[in-house]
């Protein structure tokens, strides 16, 4: 996670909380959106050695947006509607 934050463009630091949200959701049993979101976060770091413009493509395709959307979906699935009333 820290490698991703060090290598990513400057504005990605606004989303530094995402790995913590994903690990919190994972510990509470939400595996689908959490796993997908973690894979989306780690995707640029994985291809950094073979694809030099990976962060430009990641940003162009909205990688951060999709990972935030996965975090939101994971949190919504963990919400208890009875508890929020």
mmCIF file of N, CA and C in Angstrom:
data_model
loop_
_atom_site.group_PDB
_atom_site.id
_atom_site.type_symbol
_atom_site.label_atom_id
_atom_site.label_comp_id
_atom_site.label_asym_id
_atom_site.label_seq_id
_atom_site.Cartn_x
_atom_site.Cartn_y
_atom_site.Cartn_z
ATOM 1 N N UNK A 1 0.829 -1.180 0.000
ATOM 2 C CA UNK A 1 0.000 0.000 0.000
ATOM 3 C C UNK A 1 0.877 1.248 0.000
ATOM 4 N N UNK A 2 1.891 1.281 0.812
ATOM 5 C CA UNK A 2 2.747 2.471 0.855
ATOM 6 C C UNK A 2 3.506 2.639 -0.451
ATOM 7 N N UNK A 3 3.858 1.531 -1.119
ATOM 8 C CA UNK A 3 4.521 1.618 -2.418
ATOM 9 C C UNK A 3 3.595 2.284 -3.428
ATOM 10 N N UNK A 4 2.327 1.940 -3.394
ATOM 11 C CA UNK A 4 1.340 2.557 -4.283
ATOM 12 C C UNK A 4 1.260 4.064 -4.042
ATOM 13 N N UNK A 5 1.273 4.488 -2.794
ATOM 14 C CA UNK A 5 1.180 5.913 -2.480
ATOM 15 C C UNK A 5 2.452 6.664 -2.871
ATOM 16 N N UNK A 6 3.597 6.012 -2.795
ATOM 17 C CA UNK A 6 4.844 6.667 -3.166
ATOM 18 C C UNK A 6 4.987 6.823 -4.675
ATOM 19 N N UNK A 7 4.474 5.861 -5.438
ATOM 20 C CA UNK A 7 4.666 5.866 -6.884
ATOM 21 C C UNK A 7 3.543 6.531 -7.653
ATOM 22 N N UNK A 8 2.417 6.742 -7.044
ATOM 23 C CA UNK A 8 1.261 7.284 -7.758
ATOM 24 C C UNK A 8 1.359 8.799 -7.915
ATOM 25 N N UNK A 9 0.547 9.362 -8.820
ATOM 26 C CA UNK A 9 0.528 10.823 -8.975
ATOM 27 C C UNK A 9 0.124 11.520 -7.679
ATOM 28 N N UNK A 10 0.421 12.793 -7.575
ATOM 29 C CA UNK A 10 0.240 13.538 -6.336
ATOM 30 C C UNK A 10 -1.172 13.556 -5.785
ATOM 31 N N UNK A 11 -2.180 13.628 -6.654
ATOM 32 C CA UNK A 11 -3.543 13.747 -6.144
ATOM 33 C C UNK A 11 -4.081 12.443 -5.568
ATOM 34 N N UNK A 12 -3.403 11.337 -5.771
ATOM 35 C CA UNK A 12 -3.862 10.065 -5.217
ATOM 36 C C UNK A 12 -3.774 10.027 -3.695
ATOM 37 N N UNK A 13 -2.984 10.915 -3.105
ATOM 38 C CA UNK A 13 -2.865 10.892 -1.642
ATOM 39 C C UNK A 13 -4.179 11.249 -0.964
ATOM 40 N N UNK A 14 -5.109 11.875 -1.692
ATOM 41 C CA UNK A 14 -6.415 12.158 -1.107
ATOM 42 C C UNK A 14 -7.186 10.877 -0.802
ATOM 43 N N UNK A 15 -6.815 9.809 -1.464
ATOM 44 C CA UNK A 15 -7.505 8.531 -1.291
ATOM 45 C C UNK A 15 -6.660 7.544 -0.483
ATOM 46 N N UNK A 16 -5.781 8.040 0.341
ATOM 47 C CA UNK A 16 -4.916 7.179 1.150
ATOM 48 C C UNK A 16 -5.708 6.373 2.173
ATOM 49 N N UNK A 17 -6.950 6.775 2.466
ATOM 50 C CA UNK A 17 -7.779 6.067 3.429
ATOM 51 C C UNK A 17 -8.382 4.789 2.850
ATOM 52 N N UNK A 18 -8.400 4.638 1.534
ATOM 53 C CA UNK A 18 -9.075 3.494 0.912
ATOM 54 C C UNK A 18 -8.586 2.131 1.400
ATOM 55 N N UNK A 19 -7.275 1.882 1.476
ATOM 56 C CA UNK A 19 -6.861 0.565 1.972
ATOM 57 C C UNK A 19 -7.377 0.272 3.377
ATOM 58 N N UNK A 20 -7.453 1.277 4.229
ATOM 59 C CA UNK A 20 -7.969 1.069 5.579
ATOM 60 C C UNK A 20 -9.456 0.743 5.558
ATOM 61 N N UNK A 21 -10.199 1.413 4.681
ATOM 62 C CA UNK A 21 -11.628 1.110 4.532
ATOM 63 C C UNK A 21 -11.804 -0.318 4.029
ATOM 64 N N UNK A 22 -10.999 -0.703 3.037
ATOM 65 C CA UNK A 22 -11.115 -2.059 2.496
ATOM 66 C C UNK A 22 -10.761 -3.118 3.535
ATOM 67 N N UNK A 23 -9.708 -2.898 4.299
ATOM 68 C CA UNK A 23 -9.339 -3.885 5.314
ATOM 69 C C UNK A 23 -10.369 -3.952 6.433
ATOM 70 N N UNK A 24 -10.991 -2.823 6.759
ATOM 71 C CA UNK A 24 -12.056 -2.817 7.754
ATOM 72 C C UNK A 24 -13.250 -3.618 7.249
ATOM 73 N N UNK A 25 -13.623 -3.389 5.996
ATOM 74 C CA UNK A 25 -14.755 -4.133 5.409
ATOM 75 C C UNK A 25 -14.433 -5.619 5.302
ATOM 76 N N UNK A 26 -13.191 -5.931 4.944
ATOM 77 C CA UNK A 26 -12.780 -7.337 4.814
ATOM 78 C C UNK A 26 -12.896 -8.047 6.164
ATOM 79 N N UNK A 27 -12.503 -7.359 7.230
ATOM 80 C CA UNK A 27 -12.553 -7.980 8.554
ATOM 81 C C UNK A 27 -13.984 -8.201 9.035
ATOM 82 N N UNK A 28 -14.931 -7.517 8.432
ATOM 83 C CA UNK A 28 -16.337 -7.681 8.801
ATOM 84 C C UNK A 28 -17.097 -8.587 7.854
ATOM 85 N N UNK A 29 -16.392 -9.213 6.912
ATOM 86 C CA UNK A 29 -16.994 -10.243 6.091
ATOM 87 C C UNK A 29 -17.388 -9.855 4.678
ATOM 88 N N UNK A 30 -17.192 -8.622 4.286
ATOM 89 C CA UNK A 30 -17.517 -8.213 2.913
ATOM 90 C C UNK A 30 -16.306 -8.492 2.024
ATOM 91 N N UNK A 31 -16.387 -9.566 1.248
ATOM 92 C CA UNK A 31 -15.226 -10.006 0.463
ATOM 93 C C UNK A 31 -15.295 -9.606 -1.005
ATOM 94 N N UNK A 32 -16.487 -9.494 -1.588
ATOM 95 C CA UNK A 32 -16.616 -9.287 -3.031
ATOM 96 C C UNK A 32 -16.112 -7.907 -3.443
ATOM 97 N N UNK A 33 -16.769 -6.857 -2.966
ATOM 98 C CA UNK A 33 -16.373 -5.506 -3.357
ATOM 99 C C UNK A 33 -15.038 -5.110 -2.744
ATOM 100 N N UNK A 34 -14.729 -5.664 -1.579
ATOM 101 C CA UNK A 34 -13.450 -5.356 -0.944
ATOM 102 C C UNK A 34 -12.294 -5.920 -1.755
ATOM 103 N N UNK A 35 -12.407 -7.159 -2.164
ATOM 104 C CA UNK A 35 -11.355 -7.778 -2.981
ATOM 105 C C UNK A 35 -11.191 -7.089 -4.317
ATOM 106 N N UNK A 36 -12.301 -6.752 -4.954
ATOM 107 C CA UNK A 36 -12.250 -6.054 -6.233
ATOM 108 C C UNK A 36 -11.605 -4.675 -6.079
ATOM 109 N N UNK A 37 -11.966 -3.961 -5.029
ATOM 110 C CA UNK A 37 -11.382 -2.641 -4.795
ATOM 111 C C UNK A 37 -9.890 -2.707 -4.499
ATOM 112 N N UNK A 38 -9.475 -3.691 -3.723
ATOM 113 C CA UNK A 38 -8.045 -3.842 -3.442
ATOM 114 C C UNK A 38 -7.266 -4.185 -4.698
ATOM 115 N N UNK A 39 -7.849 -5.020 -5.553
ATOM 116 C CA UNK A 39 -7.184 -5.342 -6.820
ATOM 117 C C UNK A 39 -7.057 -4.097 -7.698
ATOM 118 N N UNK A 40 -8.084 -3.264 -7.704
ATOM 119 C CA UNK A 40 -8.020 -2.036 -8.501
ATOM 120 C C UNK A 40 -6.958 -1.076 -7.984
ATOM 121 N N UNK A 41 -6.787 -1.019 -6.669
ATOM 122 C CA UNK A 41 -5.764 -0.142 -6.094
ATOM 123 C C UNK A 41 -4.361 -0.636 -6.449
ATOM 124 N N UNK A 42 -4.169 -1.944 -6.419
ATOM 125 C CA UNK A 42 -2.836 -2.512 -6.645
ATOM 126 C C UNK A 42 -2.510 -2.735 -8.124
ATOM 127 N N UNK A 43 -3.451 -2.552 -8.996
ATOM 128 C CA UNK A 43 -3.241 -2.777 -10.419
ATOM 129 C C UNK A 43 -2.104 -1.943 -11.006
ATOM 130 N N UNK A 44 -2.026 -0.641 -10.741
ATOM 131 C CA UNK A 44 -0.929 0.135 -11.326
ATOM 132 C C UNK A 44 0.453 -0.300 -10.836
ATOM 133 N N UNK A 45 0.563 -0.632 -9.584
ATOM 134 C CA UNK A 45 1.860 -1.053 -9.046
ATOM 135 C C UNK A 45 2.299 -2.364 -9.679
ATOM 136 N N UNK A 46 1.338 -3.238 -9.945
ATOM 137 C CA UNK A 46 1.645 -4.535 -10.541
ATOM 138 C C UNK A 46 2.264 -4.394 -11.928
ATOM 139 N N UNK A 47 1.753 -3.464 -12.721
ATOM 140 C CA UNK A 47 2.215 -3.315 -14.099
ATOM 141 C C UNK A 47 3.221 -2.189 -14.290
ATOM 142 N N UNK A 48 3.744 -1.642 -13.221
ATOM 143 C CA UNK A 48 4.646 -0.505 -13.320
ATOM 144 C C UNK A 48 5.935 -0.851 -14.058
ATOM 145 N N UNK A 49 6.486 -2.034 -13.849
ATOM 146 C CA UNK A 49 7.741 -2.417 -14.497
ATOM 147 C C UNK A 49 7.608 -2.665 -15.983
ATOM 148 N N UNK A 50 6.464 -3.149 -16.434
ATOM 149 C CA UNK A 50 6.304 -3.487 -17.847
ATOM 150 C C UNK A 50 5.575 -2.423 -18.653
ATOM 151 N N UNK A 51 4.906 -1.505 -17.996
ATOM 152 C CA UNK A 51 4.109 -0.499 -18.694
ATOM 153 C C UNK A 51 4.404 0.863 -18.067
ATOM 154 N N UNK A 52 5.259 1.680 -18.685
ATOM 155 C CA UNK A 52 5.711 2.915 -18.036
ATOM 156 C C UNK A 52 4.628 3.969 -17.810
ATOM 157 N N UNK A 53 3.569 3.963 -18.594
ATOM 158 C CA UNK A 53 2.522 4.979 -18.451
ATOM 159 C C UNK A 53 1.278 4.420 -17.766
ATOM 160 N N UNK A 54 1.491 3.490 -16.864
ATOM 161 C CA UNK A 54 0.365 2.807 -16.237
ATOM 162 C C UNK A 54 -0.503 3.765 -15.421
ATOM 163 N N UNK A 55 0.089 4.723 -14.753
ATOM 164 C CA UNK A 55 -0.714 5.643 -13.940
ATOM 165 C C UNK A 55 -1.536 6.592 -14.810
ATOM 166 N N UNK A 56 -1.018 6.969 -15.968
ATOM 167 C CA UNK A 56 -1.789 7.804 -16.886
ATOM 168 C C UNK A 56 -3.002 7.041 -17.398
ATOM 169 N N UNK A 57 -2.813 5.781 -17.738
ATOM 170 C CA UNK A 57 -3.931 4.956 -18.207
ATOM 171 C C UNK A 57 -4.907 4.661 -17.068
ATOM 172 N N UNK A 58 -4.374 4.413 -15.895
ATOM 173 C CA UNK A 58 -5.211 4.152 -14.719
ATOM 174 C C UNK A 58 -6.107 5.357 -14.431
ATOM 175 N N UNK A 59 -5.536 6.550 -14.527
ATOM 176 C CA UNK A 59 -6.319 7.753 -14.296
ATOM 177 C C UNK A 59 -7.313 7.995 -15.421
ATOM 178 N N UNK A 60 -6.899 7.737 -16.653
ATOM 179 C CA UNK A 60 -7.779 7.967 -17.795
ATOM 180 C C UNK A 60 -9.011 7.063 -17.761
ATOM 181 N N UNK A 61 -8.827 5.848 -17.279
ATOM 182 C CA UNK A 61 -9.953 4.911 -17.185
ATOM 183 C C UNK A 61 -10.689 5.011 -15.852
ATOM 184 N N UNK A 62 -10.321 5.964 -15.020
ATOM 185 C CA UNK A 62 -11.022 6.191 -13.765
ATOM 186 C C UNK A 62 -10.760 5.143 -12.707
ATOM 187 N N UNK A 63 -9.547 4.679 -12.597
ATOM 188 C CA UNK A 63 -9.222 3.636 -11.633
ATOM 189 C C UNK A 63 -9.555 4.000 -10.201
ATOM 190 N N UNK A 64 -9.250 5.233 -9.826
ATOM 191 C CA UNK A 64 -9.549 5.660 -8.463
ATOM 192 C C UNK A 64 -11.043 5.758 -8.236
ATOM 193 N N UNK A 65 -11.773 6.245 -9.243
ATOM 194 C CA UNK A 65 -13.229 6.313 -9.126
ATOM 195 C C UNK A 65 -13.817 4.927 -8.892
ATOM 196 N N UNK A 66 -13.362 3.946 -9.667
ATOM 197 C CA UNK A 66 -13.913 2.590 -9.532
ATOM 198 C C UNK A 66 -13.559 1.973 -8.186
ATOM 199 N N UNK A 67 -12.369 2.264 -7.664
ATOM 200 C CA UNK A 67 -12.010 1.730 -6.347
ATOM 201 C C UNK A 67 -12.819 2.402 -5.238
ATOM 202 N N UNK A 68 -13.091 3.713 -5.366
ATOM 203 C CA UNK A 68 -13.939 4.400 -4.385
ATOM 204 C C UNK A 68 -15.366 3.861 -4.464
ATOM 205 N N UNK A 69 -15.836 3.589 -5.669
ATOM 206 C CA UNK A 69 -17.173 3.012 -5.837
ATOM 207 C C UNK A 69 -17.264 1.633 -5.186
ATOM 208 N N UNK A 70 -16.212 0.839 -5.309
ATOM 209 C CA UNK A 70 -16.186 -0.472 -4.638
ATOM 210 C C UNK A 70 -16.210 -0.310 -3.124
ATOM 211 N N UNK A 71 -15.482 0.681 -2.612
ATOM 212 C CA UNK A 71 -15.496 0.935 -1.167
ATOM 213 C C UNK A 71 -16.889 1.329 -0.710
ATOM 214 N N UNK A 72 -17.535 2.193 -1.473
ATOM 215 C CA UNK A 72 -18.886 2.621 -1.118
ATOM 216 C C UNK A 72 -19.857 1.446 -1.141
ATOM 217 N N UNK A 73 -19.769 0.602 -2.167
ATOM 218 C CA UNK A 73 -20.651 -0.571 -2.259
ATOM 219 C C UNK A 73 -20.409 -1.538 -1.101
ATOM 220 N N UNK A 74 -19.147 -1.720 -0.724
ATOM 221 C CA UNK A 74 -18.840 -2.600 0.403
ATOM 222 C C UNK A 74 -19.423 -2.045 1.693
ATOM 223 N N UNK A 75 -19.312 -0.737 1.892
ATOM 224 C CA UNK A 75 -19.859 -0.130 3.109
ATOM 225 C C UNK A 75 -21.381 -0.183 3.123
ATOM 226 N N UNK A 76 -22.010 -0.002 1.976
ATOM 227 C CA UNK A 76 -23.472 -0.084 1.902
ATOM 228 C C UNK A 76 -23.943 -1.493 2.216
ATOM 229 N N UNK A 77 -23.228 -2.496 1.705
ATOM 230 C CA UNK A 77 -23.621 -3.882 1.983
ATOM 231 C C UNK A 77 -23.469 -4.237 3.449
ATOM 232 N N UNK A 78 -22.561 -3.549 4.139
ATOM 233 C CA UNK A 78 -22.366 -3.824 5.563
ATOM 234 C C UNK A 78 -23.348 -3.071 6.449
ATOM 235 N N UNK A 79 -24.038 -2.088 5.889
ATOM 236 C CA UNK A 79 -24.996 -1.315 6.680
ATOM 237 C C UNK A 79 -26.190 -2.176 7.062
ATOM 238 N N UNK A 80 -26.643 -1.977 8.269
ATOM 239 C CA UNK A 80 -27.843 -2.663 8.739
ATOM 240 C C UNK A 80 -28.976 -1.652 8.701
ATOM 241 N N UNK A 81 -29.994 -1.872 7.860
ATOM 242 C CA UNK A 81 -31.071 -0.880 7.772
ATOM 243 C C UNK A 81 -31.831 -0.689 9.078
ATOM 244 N N UNK A 82 -31.912 -1.693 9.887
ATOM 245 C CA UNK A 82 -32.608 -1.578 11.181
ATOM 246 C C UNK A 82 -31.823 -0.687 12.139
ATOM 247 N N UNK A 83 -30.511 -0.713 12.023
ATOM 248 C CA UNK A 83 -29.661 0.031 12.942
ATOM 249 C C UNK A 83 -29.687 1.533 12.637
ATOM 250 N N UNK A 84 -29.875 1.900 11.371
ATOM 251 C CA UNK A 84 -29.828 3.315 11.004
ATOM 252 C C UNK A 84 -31.145 4.045 11.247
ATOM 253 N N UNK A 85 -32.184 3.349 11.614
ATOM 254 C CA UNK A 85 -33.482 3.987 11.853
ATOM 255 C C UNK A 85 -33.589 4.502 13.268
#
